């Protein structure tokens, strides 16, 4: 009667999850969020052409999706000026990160990231037994010198540019210079989930045949398709081919492939979303300023607002925002956790935030 | 400049994939299948209510799907008379099998299955370094005595009931008696993908709290949602909770969750599909008989047709069917590979098969 015996590795993993979703929070509270500004989703929605493509694909859902995501990979290759052999498609960057870690990280292997960077990457590293080394941010930036200093012997070196959760960015030239200093045997994992929002000069030119780096992109942010789970990697063909040895070959749904393909082609929609996001960032900065707080410069669809005190205070602000039905999140590590992280919303969403933030700040102050 | 170094385990994995999809076959041939009868998809399509639910969800695709698949798990729990804590939802049975193997199988751990049973399970076992032991079928049935004989020391013991690829089944009482003989420390993986098509008395009653077994179900077959990738497991809460330690938490798309929920509630659609499948099985048996071949009894939405000679002959028949634009598959291991495996189609699909089979048989005979 003993049943399954988990592997020693799995038995040692915590039961915690990287993120609790907003639906789960709503079920716990019994309330509904007035503004959903916590997961850096695109409140502006997907392209209507993507919606139509997904609706049309629904009738064909009796057929497994194309296991090679051929049409989507071909379109992405054309978009980036590479070949389909340079493109791996997966169930969001989350899914790709999990498979990447599995490909490269054996138990005990060293992996380097920044303290406070993407928790789901850390979750996957722990899940495959990697030895995760975290280096502090330098101010609001991931610290490239410190990352490189820690890199020797590491299998993976994670960097997000633009950064999550601080919304900062490094110029392309800095990333390109960093790449030349990545040690032999280390793969740079360049998470560019927010690339579509970045200012000119932030996204590096990298030869897709360069074996030292894998770039990760997603349809979850600017394309507004978080719920369709489509991410992709750009890397040298040898590494891309390795994903085929372990991935869930029919894991990309027919609707998701169709939606992403249509979204990629609707460049007009993407452009207006990027414009609206820029306007929303300015509005968030203004709201912060009205409350005596500083919004950090942002190259993403969210803004980190420095609450001006310590992590306990920012956590109190966050709690009070959520208690007032505004879904936001915040960095998990000091000193970044002096900030809350607010996704750009439509004007009505930001009206709610503007209404509630002073109340949340006042309530948090009474808890000092 | 060395880039990623794959783990020793991954470096030793073959580049082959368990299944080449029909779209990939079409791209290679430059032709379009007239009848798509190879992947045991439901040509009858999903419930119109599921299609409508997915189309409606497409507009909300900017939001990540509920990471807990709460509504779907609640509905499945009610359907099966268990609690949501007994239900794990994943990206098809394929995705769940991958995560299950990861939870339980460390490199070198013994796993037992039948020679010729589901290749994707074997792929996952290899992918996590398991030591896979295959026992022969007994005729057209998975050999329960042989499986139990090989089971001591195994972490997982795989059985499909009804069986894929032979479409046979064991009575519920046989499975229930088998469960009582599963060794301590071994988990029975009971793949019930085709349960909806099974005759009365084939599906066992199992206490969902029984730690010795995990049952796997899917929306890809009778519910016609292969392209939405929704599978689920029924198991004891401790094992279900373990999936949360490793899964891609936001991996279930919003459309897939909505479609599966609607499909589950459309019991009328399911019933008429099951009826049409039974009619199609009879038609396939008649077509086989007209060609002097024997169709095996089927508890699934496909029929194994014994081509009456050896594997080379059946492979020739398969090749000639595909050359005539009929997508079918066949078992990969002798002696099962004397058969081809034909999914039930609509009457026009089966008309095509009836037209082409005699030609394919004649062409295969000339290759003797």
XYZ file of C-alpha atoms in Angstrom:
736
model
C 0.000 0.000 0.000
C 2.943 2.383 -0.175
C 2.388 3.817 -3.671
C 4.632 6.380 -5.287
C 8.003 7.131 -3.812
C 9.137 10.553 -4.955
C 12.743 10.911 -6.050
C 15.074 12.305 -3.414
C 15.345 15.473 -5.480
C 11.589 16.000 -5.636
C 11.064 15.011 -2.020
C 13.380 17.869 -1.062
C 11.536 20.509 -3.073
C 9.311 22.987 -1.280
C 5.564 22.900 -1.874
C 5.480 26.636 -2.519
C 4.771 27.923 -6.015
C 6.509 30.868 -7.719
C 3.322 32.889 -8.144
C -0.212 32.666 -6.799
C -2.547 33.711 -9.613
C -5.089 36.498 -9.248
C -7.991 34.067 -9.614
C -6.638 32.104 -6.672
C -6.335 35.310 -4.646
C -9.921 36.178 -5.498
C -11.142 32.764 -4.411
C -9.347 33.179 -1.099
C -10.697 36.670 -0.468
C -14.155 36.106 -1.888
C -13.801 39.446 -3.704
C -13.136 40.497 -7.297
C -10.273 42.758 -8.290
C -11.341 46.157 -9.622
C -8.021 46.524 -11.434
C -5.793 43.660 -12.542
C -2.354 45.245 -12.553
C -0.141 42.623 -10.973
C 1.007 40.128 -13.611
C 2.252 42.474 -16.348
C -0.486 41.217 -18.606
C -1.603 43.459 -21.442
C -4.897 44.906 -20.328
C -5.205 46.302 -23.851
C -5.928 42.792 -25.042
C -4.725 40.773 -27.995
C -5.081 41.840 -31.602
C -8.635 41.324 -32.852
C -7.046 39.320 -35.638
C -5.508 37.017 -33.055
C -8.871 36.641 -31.319
C -10.510 35.782 -34.632
C -7.780 33.300 -35.491
C -8.139 31.541 -32.146
C -11.918 31.418 -32.485
C -11.583 29.937 -35.968
C -9.055 27.373 -34.747
C -11.431 26.273 -31.990
C -13.554 24.366 -34.497
C -10.462 22.432 -35.543
C -9.530 21.609 -31.970
C -10.268 17.923 -32.572
C -6.895 17.765 -34.346
C -3.660 17.792 -32.403
C -1.732 20.984 -32.997
C 1.187 20.836 -35.378
C 3.911 19.275 -33.245
C 6.559 21.351 -35.009
C 4.695 24.707 -34.819
C 5.898 25.010 -38.393
C 3.983 28.030 -39.593
C 4.619 30.019 -36.432
C 8.317 29.177 -36.401
C 8.623 30.091 -40.080
C 6.962 33.440 -39.451
C 9.126 34.133 -36.408
C 12.233 33.225 -38.373
C 11.285 35.661 -41.109
C 10.498 38.303 -38.502
C 13.922 37.976 -36.920
C 15.892 37.299 -40.076
C 16.930 33.812 -39.002
C 15.903 30.293 -40.014
C 13.243 28.121 -38.350
C 16.100 25.962 -37.065
C 17.008 28.914 -34.834
C 13.536 29.059 -33.237
C 12.130 26.860 -30.473
C 8.498 27.422 -29.531
C 7.179 26.465 -26.115
C 4.457 26.876 -23.519
C 5.486 30.393 -22.553
C 8.940 31.455 -21.461
C 8.145 29.549 -18.270
C 7.883 26.298 -20.186
C 10.996 27.018 -22.217
C 12.991 27.884 -19.101
C 11.979 24.591 -17.518
C 13.113 22.632 -20.539
C 16.294 24.661 -20.878
C 17.271 23.997 -17.287
C 16.538 20.317 -17.791
C 18.745 20.228 -20.879
C 21.735 21.848 -19.249
C 21.606 21.623 -15.454
C 22.405 18.381 -13.664
C 22.108 18.141 -9.864
C 24.784 20.262 -8.268
C 25.512 22.323 -11.369
C 26.068 26.003 -10.755
C 23.609 28.573 -12.101
C 23.885 32.333 -11.650
C 21.142 34.914 -11.479
C 20.363 38.154 -9.660
C 18.771 38.229 -6.210
C 15.207 39.316 -6.910
C 15.150 38.275 -10.569
C 12.527 35.984 -12.092
C 11.307 33.488 -9.455
C 10.086 30.941 -11.989
C 13.600 30.520 -13.332
C 14.800 29.839 -9.791
C 11.940 27.362 -9.346
C 13.116 25.376 -12.363
C 16.756 25.461 -11.253
C 15.746 24.107 -7.858
C 13.494 21.572 -9.561
C 16.437 20.042 -11.394
C 18.804 20.247 -8.460
C 20.935 23.146 -9.653
C 23.087 25.142 -7.271
C 21.659 28.631 -7.637
C 23.936 31.583 -6.925
C 22.247 34.972 -6.584
C 24.173 38.231 -6.859
C 22.711 41.555 -5.699
C 21.408 44.200 -8.035
C 23.505 47.325 -8.479
C 20.882 49.902 -7.607
C 17.929 49.250 -9.876
C 19.969 47.362 -12.468
C 21.068 43.765 -12.684
C 24.786 43.972 -11.942
C 26.600 42.721 -14.996
C 30.045 42.875 -13.413
C 28.872 40.875 -10.414
C 27.104 38.360 -12.644
C 30.221 37.848 -14.730
C 32.318 37.578 -11.596
C 30.099 34.742 -10.351
C 29.819 33.056 -13.756
C 32.952 30.866 -13.966
C 31.857 27.258 -13.680
C 28.184 28.082 -14.132
C 26.112 26.241 -16.724
C 23.598 29.075 -17.041
C 23.823 32.818 -16.466
C 20.422 34.507 -16.357
C 19.845 38.132 -17.294
C 16.586 39.875 -18.102
C 16.806 42.935 -20.311
C 14.637 44.941 -19.911
C 14.597 43.881 -16.307
C 11.780 42.356 -14.323
C 10.909 43.392 -11.578
C 12.619 46.812 -11.703
C 11.808 47.761 -15.331
C 15.346 49.029 -15.854
C 17.457 48.226 -18.880
C 20.998 48.063 -20.107
C 22.013 49.478 -23.482
C 22.522 46.961 -26.241
C 26.239 47.671 -26.313
C 26.537 46.653 -22.670
C 24.849 43.322 -23.352
C 27.000 42.736 -26.406
C 30.150 43.465 -24.435
C 28.934 41.181 -21.647
C 28.435 38.331 -24.087
C 32.084 38.485 -25.057
C 33.025 37.938 -21.426
C 30.739 34.979 -20.715
C 33.026 32.113 -19.697
C 33.490 29.021 -21.793
C 30.877 26.438 -20.928
C 28.400 29.013 -19.647
C 25.235 29.826 -21.570
C 23.799 33.319 -21.260
C 20.023 33.133 -20.810
C 18.814 36.476 -22.069
C 15.192 36.922 -21.078
C 13.739 39.564 -23.389
C 10.084 39.168 -22.457
C 9.673 42.944 -22.442
C 11.722 43.689 -25.565
C 8.739 45.135 -27.438
C 8.493 47.993 -24.934
C 12.190 48.819 -24.805
C 13.573 52.126 -26.012
C 15.751 52.310 -29.086
C 19.229 51.009 -28.436
C 18.303 48.611 -25.639
C 18.005 45.364 -27.596
C 21.320 43.937 -28.770
C 22.153 42.602 -32.188
C 23.248 39.018 -31.680
C 24.159 36.487 -34.323
C 21.593 33.732 -33.947
C 24.321 31.158 -34.540
C 26.199 32.357 -31.476
C 26.355 29.308 -29.187
C 26.959 31.397 -26.071
C 23.446 32.769 -25.715
C 19.767 31.857 -25.866
C 17.238 34.692 -26.159
C 13.710 34.284 -24.879
C 10.676 36.148 -26.171
C 6.963 35.871 -25.491
C 3.513 36.649 -26.815
C 2.319 37.112 -23.228
C 3.252 40.763 -22.869
C 2.960 43.242 -25.758
C 0.950 40.794 -27.864
C -1.587 40.306 -25.082
C -1.662 36.518 -25.241
C -0.624 35.480 -21.741
C -3.571 33.092 -21.586
C -2.485 31.350 -24.777
C 0.991 30.501 -23.470
C 3.325 31.044 -26.381
C 6.984 31.771 -25.865
C 9.937 31.223 -28.123
C 13.689 30.995 -27.996
C 16.229 32.206 -30.511
C 19.440 30.212 -30.344
C 21.946 28.246 -32.340
C 20.379 25.284 -34.168
C 22.202 22.699 -32.092
C 20.644 23.977 -28.896
C 17.234 24.465 -30.503
C 17.299 20.860 -31.726
C 18.071 19.634 -28.216
C 14.633 20.778 -27.028
C 13.140 18.118 -29.314
C 14.734 15.443 -27.145
C 12.654 16.326 -24.101
C 9.724 18.593 -24.936
C 6.016 17.756 -24.957
C 5.818 17.546 -28.731
C 2.090 18.124 -29.076
C 1.985 20.587 -26.185
C 1.284 23.743 -28.190
C -2.428 24.071 -28.673
C -3.926 24.684 -32.084
C -5.543 27.925 -30.859
C -2.299 29.228 -29.402
C -0.314 28.628 -32.563
C -2.978 30.330 -34.670
C -3.338 33.249 -32.280
C 0.368 33.939 -32.058
C 0.776 33.781 -35.820
C -2.010 36.302 -36.352
C -0.686 38.538 -33.590
C 2.781 38.574 -35.101
C 1.382 39.841 -38.375
C -0.750 42.584 -36.797
C 2.056 45.092 -36.427
C -0.414 47.955 -36.228
C -2.003 46.522 -33.106
C 1.369 46.009 -31.491
C 2.386 49.592 -32.246
C -0.738 51.091 -30.683
C -0.339 48.883 -27.600
C 3.232 50.082 -27.195
C 2.025 53.678 -27.511
C -0.711 53.170 -24.951
C 1.740 51.497 -22.603
C 4.077 54.481 -22.851
C 1.175 56.788 -21.994
C 0.218 54.544 -19.100
C 3.755 54.556 -17.731
C 3.699 58.350 -17.707
C 0.376 58.321 -15.922
C 1.679 55.888 -13.308
C 4.699 58.121 -12.754
C 2.383 61.072 -12.279
C 0.225 59.171 -9.808
C 3.325 58.185 -7.876
C 4.540 61.774 -7.802
C 1.152 63.014 -6.602
C 1.657 60.718 -3.630
C 5.197 61.808 -2.963
C 6.671 58.600 -4.386
C 9.200 58.002 -7.141
C 8.412 55.869 -10.179
C 11.500 54.259 -11.622
C 12.197 54.737 -15.325
C 10.638 51.824 -17.197
C 11.437 49.962 -20.409
C 8.523 47.567 -19.852
C 4.745 47.497 -19.475
C 4.998 47.998 -15.744
C 6.425 50.539 -13.356
C 8.302 49.932 -10.123
C 7.213 52.553 -7.608
C 9.619 53.177 -4.783
C 7.504 53.494 -1.644
C 10.340 55.381 0.024
C 10.826 53.174 3.050
C 11.705 49.540 3.694
C 10.263 46.262 2.542
C 7.871 45.994 5.460
C 6.330 49.286 4.472
C 6.019 48.341 0.780
C 4.481 45.026 1.788
C 1.953 46.922 3.879
C 1.148 49.170 0.921
C 0.726 46.112 -1.285
C -1.526 44.467 1.268
C -3.665 47.577 1.525
C -3.922 47.860 -2.266
C -5.048 44.259 -2.515
C -7.499 44.790 0.335
C -8.957 47.568 -1.839
C -9.235 45.145 -4.771
C -6.251 46.303 -6.777
C -4.058 43.393 -7.882
C -0.364 44.345 -7.845
C 2.833 42.507 -7.012
C 6.270 43.488 -5.701
C 9.879 42.297 -5.725
C 10.600 39.539 -3.258
C 14.080 40.502 -2.098
C 15.595 43.448 -0.223
C 16.450 46.150 -1.111
C 14.272 45.873 -4.250
C 11.298 45.203 -2.008
C 11.054 48.872 -1.116
C 9.076 49.024 -4.392
C 5.719 47.833 -5.592
C 5.345 46.750 -9.206
C 2.324 48.056 -11.079
C 1.395 46.913 -14.590
C 0.208 49.545 -17.008
C -3.563 49.553 -17.342
C -6.156 51.343 -19.406
C -7.181 54.790 -18.157
C -10.074 53.381 -16.057
C -7.739 50.864 -14.422
C -5.294 53.621 -13.575
C -8.150 55.773 -12.263
C -8.822 53.022 -9.749
C -5.149 52.889 -8.824
C -5.025 56.669 -8.441
C -8.077 56.542 -6.194
C -6.801 53.748 -3.999
C -3.079 54.426 -3.672
C -3.427 57.349 -1.228
C -5.736 55.263 0.937
C -3.318 52.341 0.890
C -0.384 54.590 1.775
C -2.283 56.162 4.633
C -3.319 52.786 5.960
C 0.218 51.460 5.663
C 1.568 54.467 7.576
C -0.710 53.703 10.518
C 0.974 50.286 10.752
C 4.440 51.696 11.365
C 32.684 30.172 -27.517
C 31.559 26.756 -26.318
C 28.035 27.627 -25.219
C 25.635 25.158 -23.659
C 26.905 21.826 -22.438
C 24.021 19.375 -22.295
C 23.806 17.142 -19.256
C 25.219 13.648 -19.729
C 21.691 12.295 -19.555
C 20.377 14.574 -22.298
C 23.495 14.139 -24.430
C 22.740 10.424 -24.491
C 19.131 10.798 -25.613
C 18.214 10.073 -29.216
C 17.049 12.886 -31.462
C 14.049 10.845 -32.590
C 10.559 11.882 -31.517
C 7.766 9.543 -30.433
C 5.391 10.600 -33.213
C 5.711 12.601 -36.403
C 2.525 14.609 -36.780
C 0.327 14.464 -39.870
C 1.081 18.087 -40.744
C 4.791 17.257 -40.775
C 4.105 14.265 -43.016
C 2.143 16.482 -45.372
C 4.943 19.017 -45.547
C 7.389 16.235 -46.415
C 5.174 14.744 -49.098
C 3.806 17.986 -50.452
C 0.337 16.383 -50.441
C -2.762 16.673 -48.251
C -4.349 13.704 -46.518
C -7.821 12.839 -47.807
C -8.617 11.067 -44.548
C -6.958 11.762 -41.191
C -7.295 8.444 -39.382
C -3.919 7.977 -37.747
C -3.838 9.783 -34.419
C -7.082 8.561 -32.822
C -8.426 12.075 -32.907
C -12.186 12.525 -32.882
C -13.106 13.433 -36.438
C -16.590 14.134 -35.102
C -15.214 17.278 -33.529
C -15.650 18.865 -30.138
C -18.985 19.843 -28.652
C -20.302 23.057 -30.222
C -20.560 24.311 -26.650
C -16.836 23.716 -26.215
C -16.102 25.544 -29.456
C -18.214 28.477 -28.310
C -16.537 28.517 -24.908
C -13.072 28.570 -26.460
C -14.061 31.321 -28.873
C -15.424 33.376 -25.985
C -12.292 32.798 -23.939
C -10.111 34.013 -26.816
C -11.061 37.621 -26.074
C -9.808 37.142 -22.527
C -6.526 35.637 -23.677
C -4.611 38.655 -22.383
C -5.028 37.179 -18.896
C -2.967 34.214 -17.782
C -5.115 31.156 -17.334
C -6.053 30.200 -13.807
C -2.903 28.496 -12.559
C -4.970 26.109 -10.452
C -7.517 25.195 -13.185
C -9.963 25.588 -10.329
C -13.277 25.456 -12.155
C -12.253 22.544 -14.354
C -10.856 20.564 -11.453
C -13.991 21.228 -9.409
C -16.181 20.004 -12.249
C -14.038 16.929 -12.803
C -14.115 16.169 -9.103
C -17.905 16.347 -9.084
C -18.042 14.196 -12.214
C -15.939 11.478 -10.612
C -17.283 11.802 -7.094
C -13.944 12.856 -5.641
C -12.499 16.137 -4.381
C -10.432 18.642 -6.401
C -7.449 17.556 -4.322
C -7.664 14.239 -6.150
C -7.413 15.868 -9.605
C -4.288 17.108 -11.383
C -4.814 18.865 -14.716
C -2.040 19.007 -17.307
C -1.097 19.578 -20.925
C -2.561 16.309 -22.154
C -1.764 12.877 -20.779
C 1.603 13.366 -22.497
C 2.395 16.315 -20.277
C 1.163 14.566 -17.151
C 3.203 11.450 -17.935
C 6.328 13.567 -18.307
C 5.767 15.221 -14.959
C 4.854 11.916 -13.292
C 8.054 10.265 -14.483
C 10.014 13.273 -13.265
C 8.384 13.029 -9.843
C 9.106 9.370 -9.336
C 11.894 8.108 -11.605
C 15.529 8.887 -10.836
C 18.279 7.761 -13.218
C 18.564 3.986 -13.107
C 15.149 3.427 -11.557
C 13.201 0.506 -12.959
C 9.989 1.109 -14.904
C 7.823 -1.603 -16.446
C 5.586 -1.435 -19.479
C 4.509 -3.635 -22.374
C 6.522 -3.953 -25.575
C 4.522 -1.952 -28.096
C 2.638 0.163 -25.554
C 2.541 3.975 -25.593
C 5.828 5.326 -27.046
C 5.494 8.746 -25.405
C 5.608 7.146 -21.973
C 8.819 5.371 -22.966
C 10.182 8.683 -24.269
C 9.661 10.306 -20.881
C 11.183 7.365 -19.003
C 14.269 7.562 -21.215
C 14.308 11.324 -20.803
C 14.681 11.007 -17.044
C 17.133 8.122 -17.200
C 14.796 5.346 -16.127
C 15.587 1.710 -16.805
C 12.657 0.635 -18.944
C 11.664 -3.025 -18.923
C 9.223 -4.124 -21.640
C 7.260 -7.352 -21.391
C 5.495 -8.889 -24.402
C 1.754 -8.741 -24.953
C -0.191 -11.939 -24.456
C -1.881 -12.101 -27.824
C -3.679 -8.794 -28.290
C -3.778 -8.004 -24.569
C -1.266 -6.419 -22.265
C -0.063 -9.363 -20.175
C -0.964 -8.606 -16.604
C 0.802 -11.656 -15.171
C 4.000 -10.783 -17.002
C 3.752 -7.151 -15.947
C 3.307 -8.133 -12.307
C 6.167 -10.611 -12.595
C 8.464 -7.819 -13.784
C 7.155 -5.264 -11.302
C 9.171 -5.925 -8.114
C 11.581 -3.052 -7.646
C 9.894 -0.894 -10.285
C 8.875 2.668 -9.477
C 6.167 2.725 -12.167
C 4.097 0.016 -13.807
C 2.274 1.214 -16.926
C -0.965 -0.281 -18.193
C -3.429 1.138 -20.679
C -6.999 -0.051 -20.399
C -8.539 0.017 -22.957
C -5.307 -0.703 -24.722
C -3.488 1.399 -27.255
C -2.459 0.247 -29.911
C -4.483 -2.983 -29.981
C -7.859 -1.607 -28.774
C -8.310 -4.593 -26.464
C -9.445 -4.331 -22.862
C -9.402 -6.152 -19.588
C -12.512 -6.407 -17.417
C -12.642 -4.101 -14.436
C -12.355 -7.052 -12.056
C -9.040 -8.026 -13.609
C -7.631 -4.536 -13.095
C -8.926 -4.431 -9.543
C -7.337 -7.795 -8.778
C -4.107 -6.632 -10.417
C -3.997 -3.577 -8.187
C -3.976 -5.762 -5.097
C -0.833 -7.468 -6.385
C 1.149 -4.348 -7.266
C 4.322 -4.519 -5.161
C 5.044 -2.104 -2.359
C 6.829 0.960 -3.717
C 5.430 0.543 -7.220
C 2.832 2.924 -8.620
C 0.368 1.593 -11.172
C -0.014 4.091 -14.025
C -3.425 3.306 -15.424
C -3.819 5.101 -18.752
C -7.550 5.335 -19.416
C -7.428 7.685 -22.399
C -10.069 5.610 -24.165
C -12.312 4.987 -21.162
C -15.248 6.840 -22.692
C -15.496 4.246 -25.478
C -15.138 1.165 -23.284
C -17.929 -1.363 -22.876
C -19.738 -1.754 -19.583
C -17.633 -3.552 -17.015
C -14.249 -2.504 -18.393
C -13.501 0.475 -16.170
C -12.634 -0.428 -12.590
C -13.941 1.168 -9.447
C -10.915 2.483 -7.588
C -10.858 4.471 -4.392
C -9.304 7.791 -5.352
C -7.381 7.772 -2.071
C -5.623 4.552 -3.044
C -1.913 5.469 -3.085
C -1.023 2.532 -5.337
C -2.467 3.916 -8.564
C -2.763 7.022 -10.692
C -5.432 7.095 -13.400
C -5.042 9.233 -16.485
C -7.874 10.633 -18.587
C -8.015 13.040 -21.491
C -10.226 15.408 -23.440
C -8.287 14.533 -26.605
C -10.300 11.475 -27.582
C -14.067 11.247 -27.034
C -14.319 14.967 -26.244
C -12.600 15.901 -29.498
C -10.170 18.388 -27.964
C -6.770 16.960 -28.910
C -5.687 20.380 -30.155
C -6.535 21.981 -26.805
C -4.283 19.663 -24.787
C -6.179 18.879 -21.636
C -5.494 15.747 -19.663
C -6.063 14.965 -16.035
C -5.003 12.510 -13.391
C -7.031 11.034 -10.572
C -4.851 10.036 -7.638
C -4.394 10.336 -3.920
C -4.016 13.952 -2.763
C -0.404 13.515 -1.711
C 0.641 12.543 -5.206
C -1.568 15.173 -6.841
C 0.020 17.846 -4.666
C 3.491 16.718 -5.715
C 2.802 17.867 -9.292
C 2.666 21.432 -7.942
C 6.359 21.167 -7.059
C 7.439 20.841 -10.678
C 4.690 21.750 -13.146
C 4.420 24.775 -15.411
C 1.867 26.516 -13.224
C 0.410 28.815 -15.861
C 0.751 26.219 -18.622
C -2.948 25.499 -19.154
C -4.334 28.007 -21.605
C -7.471 29.965 -20.884
C -9.160 28.556 -24.000
C -8.289 24.980 -23.098
C -9.677 25.249 -19.579
C -12.899 26.810 -20.878
C -13.272 24.285 -23.686
C -12.755 21.274 -21.475
C -15.215 22.570 -18.893
C -17.905 23.080 -21.516
C -17.189 19.704 -23.106
C -17.508 17.938 -19.780
C -20.978 19.362 -19.308
C -22.203 18.480 -22.814
C -23.013 14.877 -22.052
C -25.362 14.671 -25.023
C -22.544 15.432 -27.438
C -20.331 12.840 -25.824
C -23.051 10.214 -26.060
C -23.644 10.786 -29.760
C -19.909 10.684 -30.463
C -19.651 7.370 -28.657
C -22.563 6.065 -30.722
C -21.016 7.226 -33.979
C -17.701 5.696 -32.986
C -19.381 2.354 -32.361
C -20.980 2.541 -35.805
C -17.642 3.457 -37.342
C -15.901 0.543 -35.660
C -18.461 -1.817 -37.186
C -17.924 -0.231 -40.587
C -14.141 -0.613 -40.254
C -14.598 -4.264 -39.343
C -16.768 -4.734 -42.417
C -14.197 -3.043 -44.646
C -11.508 -5.277 -43.228
C -13.624 -8.384 -43.832
C -14.351 -7.319 -47.415
C -10.591 -7.376 -47.902
C -10.084 -10.722 -46.246
C -8.610 -9.155 -43.106
C -9.589 -9.426 -39.457
C -10.453 -6.375 -37.390
C -9.709 -6.905 -33.728
C -12.488 -6.217 -31.224
C -12.187 -2.620 -30.065
C -13.005 -0.758 -26.874
C -11.638 2.495 -28.303
C -12.144 4.953 -31.164
C -9.801 3.016 -33.409
C -9.513 -0.476 -34.812
C -6.421 -2.615 -35.179
C -6.673 -4.490 -38.460
C -4.579 -7.628 -38.691
C -3.039 -7.619 -42.158
C -2.521 -11.349 -41.878
C 1.210 -11.489 -42.480
C 4.309 -10.075 -40.821
C 5.408 -6.582 -39.867
C 7.117 -5.940 -43.177
C 3.861 -6.569 -44.962
C 1.826 -4.334 -42.647
C 4.444 -1.606 -43.006
C 4.071 -1.879 -46.770
C 0.298 -1.598 -46.454
C 0.730 1.461 -44.247
C 3.140 3.027 -46.696
C 0.751 2.438 -49.578
C -2.165 3.889 -47.628
C -0.152 7.003 -46.856
C 0.961 7.218 -50.493
C -2.763 7.331 -51.295
C -3.259 10.158 -48.811
C -4.803 8.201 -45.963
C -3.123 8.939 -42.629
C -2.938 5.836 -40.450
C -0.402 4.490 -37.976
C 0.601 1.044 -36.715
C 2.179 -0.649 -33.697
C 5.941 -0.385 -33.598
C 6.861 -3.791 -32.199
C 6.510 -7.392 -33.381
C 4.252 -9.294 -33.326
C 1.764 -6.434 -32.883
C 3.131 -4.861 -36.038
C 1.226 -7.327 -38.185
C -1.606 -4.820 -37.677
C -2.388 -1.328 -38.868
C -4.272 1.011 -36.556
C -7.146 2.962 -38.088
C -9.031 5.663 -36.203
C -12.788 5.782 -36.624
C -13.857 8.458 -39.100
C -17.073 9.900 -40.381
C -18.751 7.952 -43.187
C -16.962 9.973 -45.916
C -13.598 9.324 -44.265
C -14.339 5.622 -44.131
C -15.478 5.701 -47.762
C -11.999 6.895 -48.641
C -10.455 4.140 -46.558
C -12.717 1.527 -48.186
C -11.713 2.811 -51.609
C -7.994 2.849 -50.910
C -7.411 -0.237 -48.768
C -7.750 -2.780 -51.613
C -5.299 -0.753 -53.699
C -2.843 -0.549 -50.828
C -3.093 -4.283 -50.144
C -2.548 -5.108 -53.807
C 0.426 -2.796 -53.999
C 1.894 -4.246 -50.813
C 1.510 -7.785 -52.156
C 3.592 -6.914 -55.216
C 6.424 -5.981 -52.821
C 6.688 -9.462 -51.311
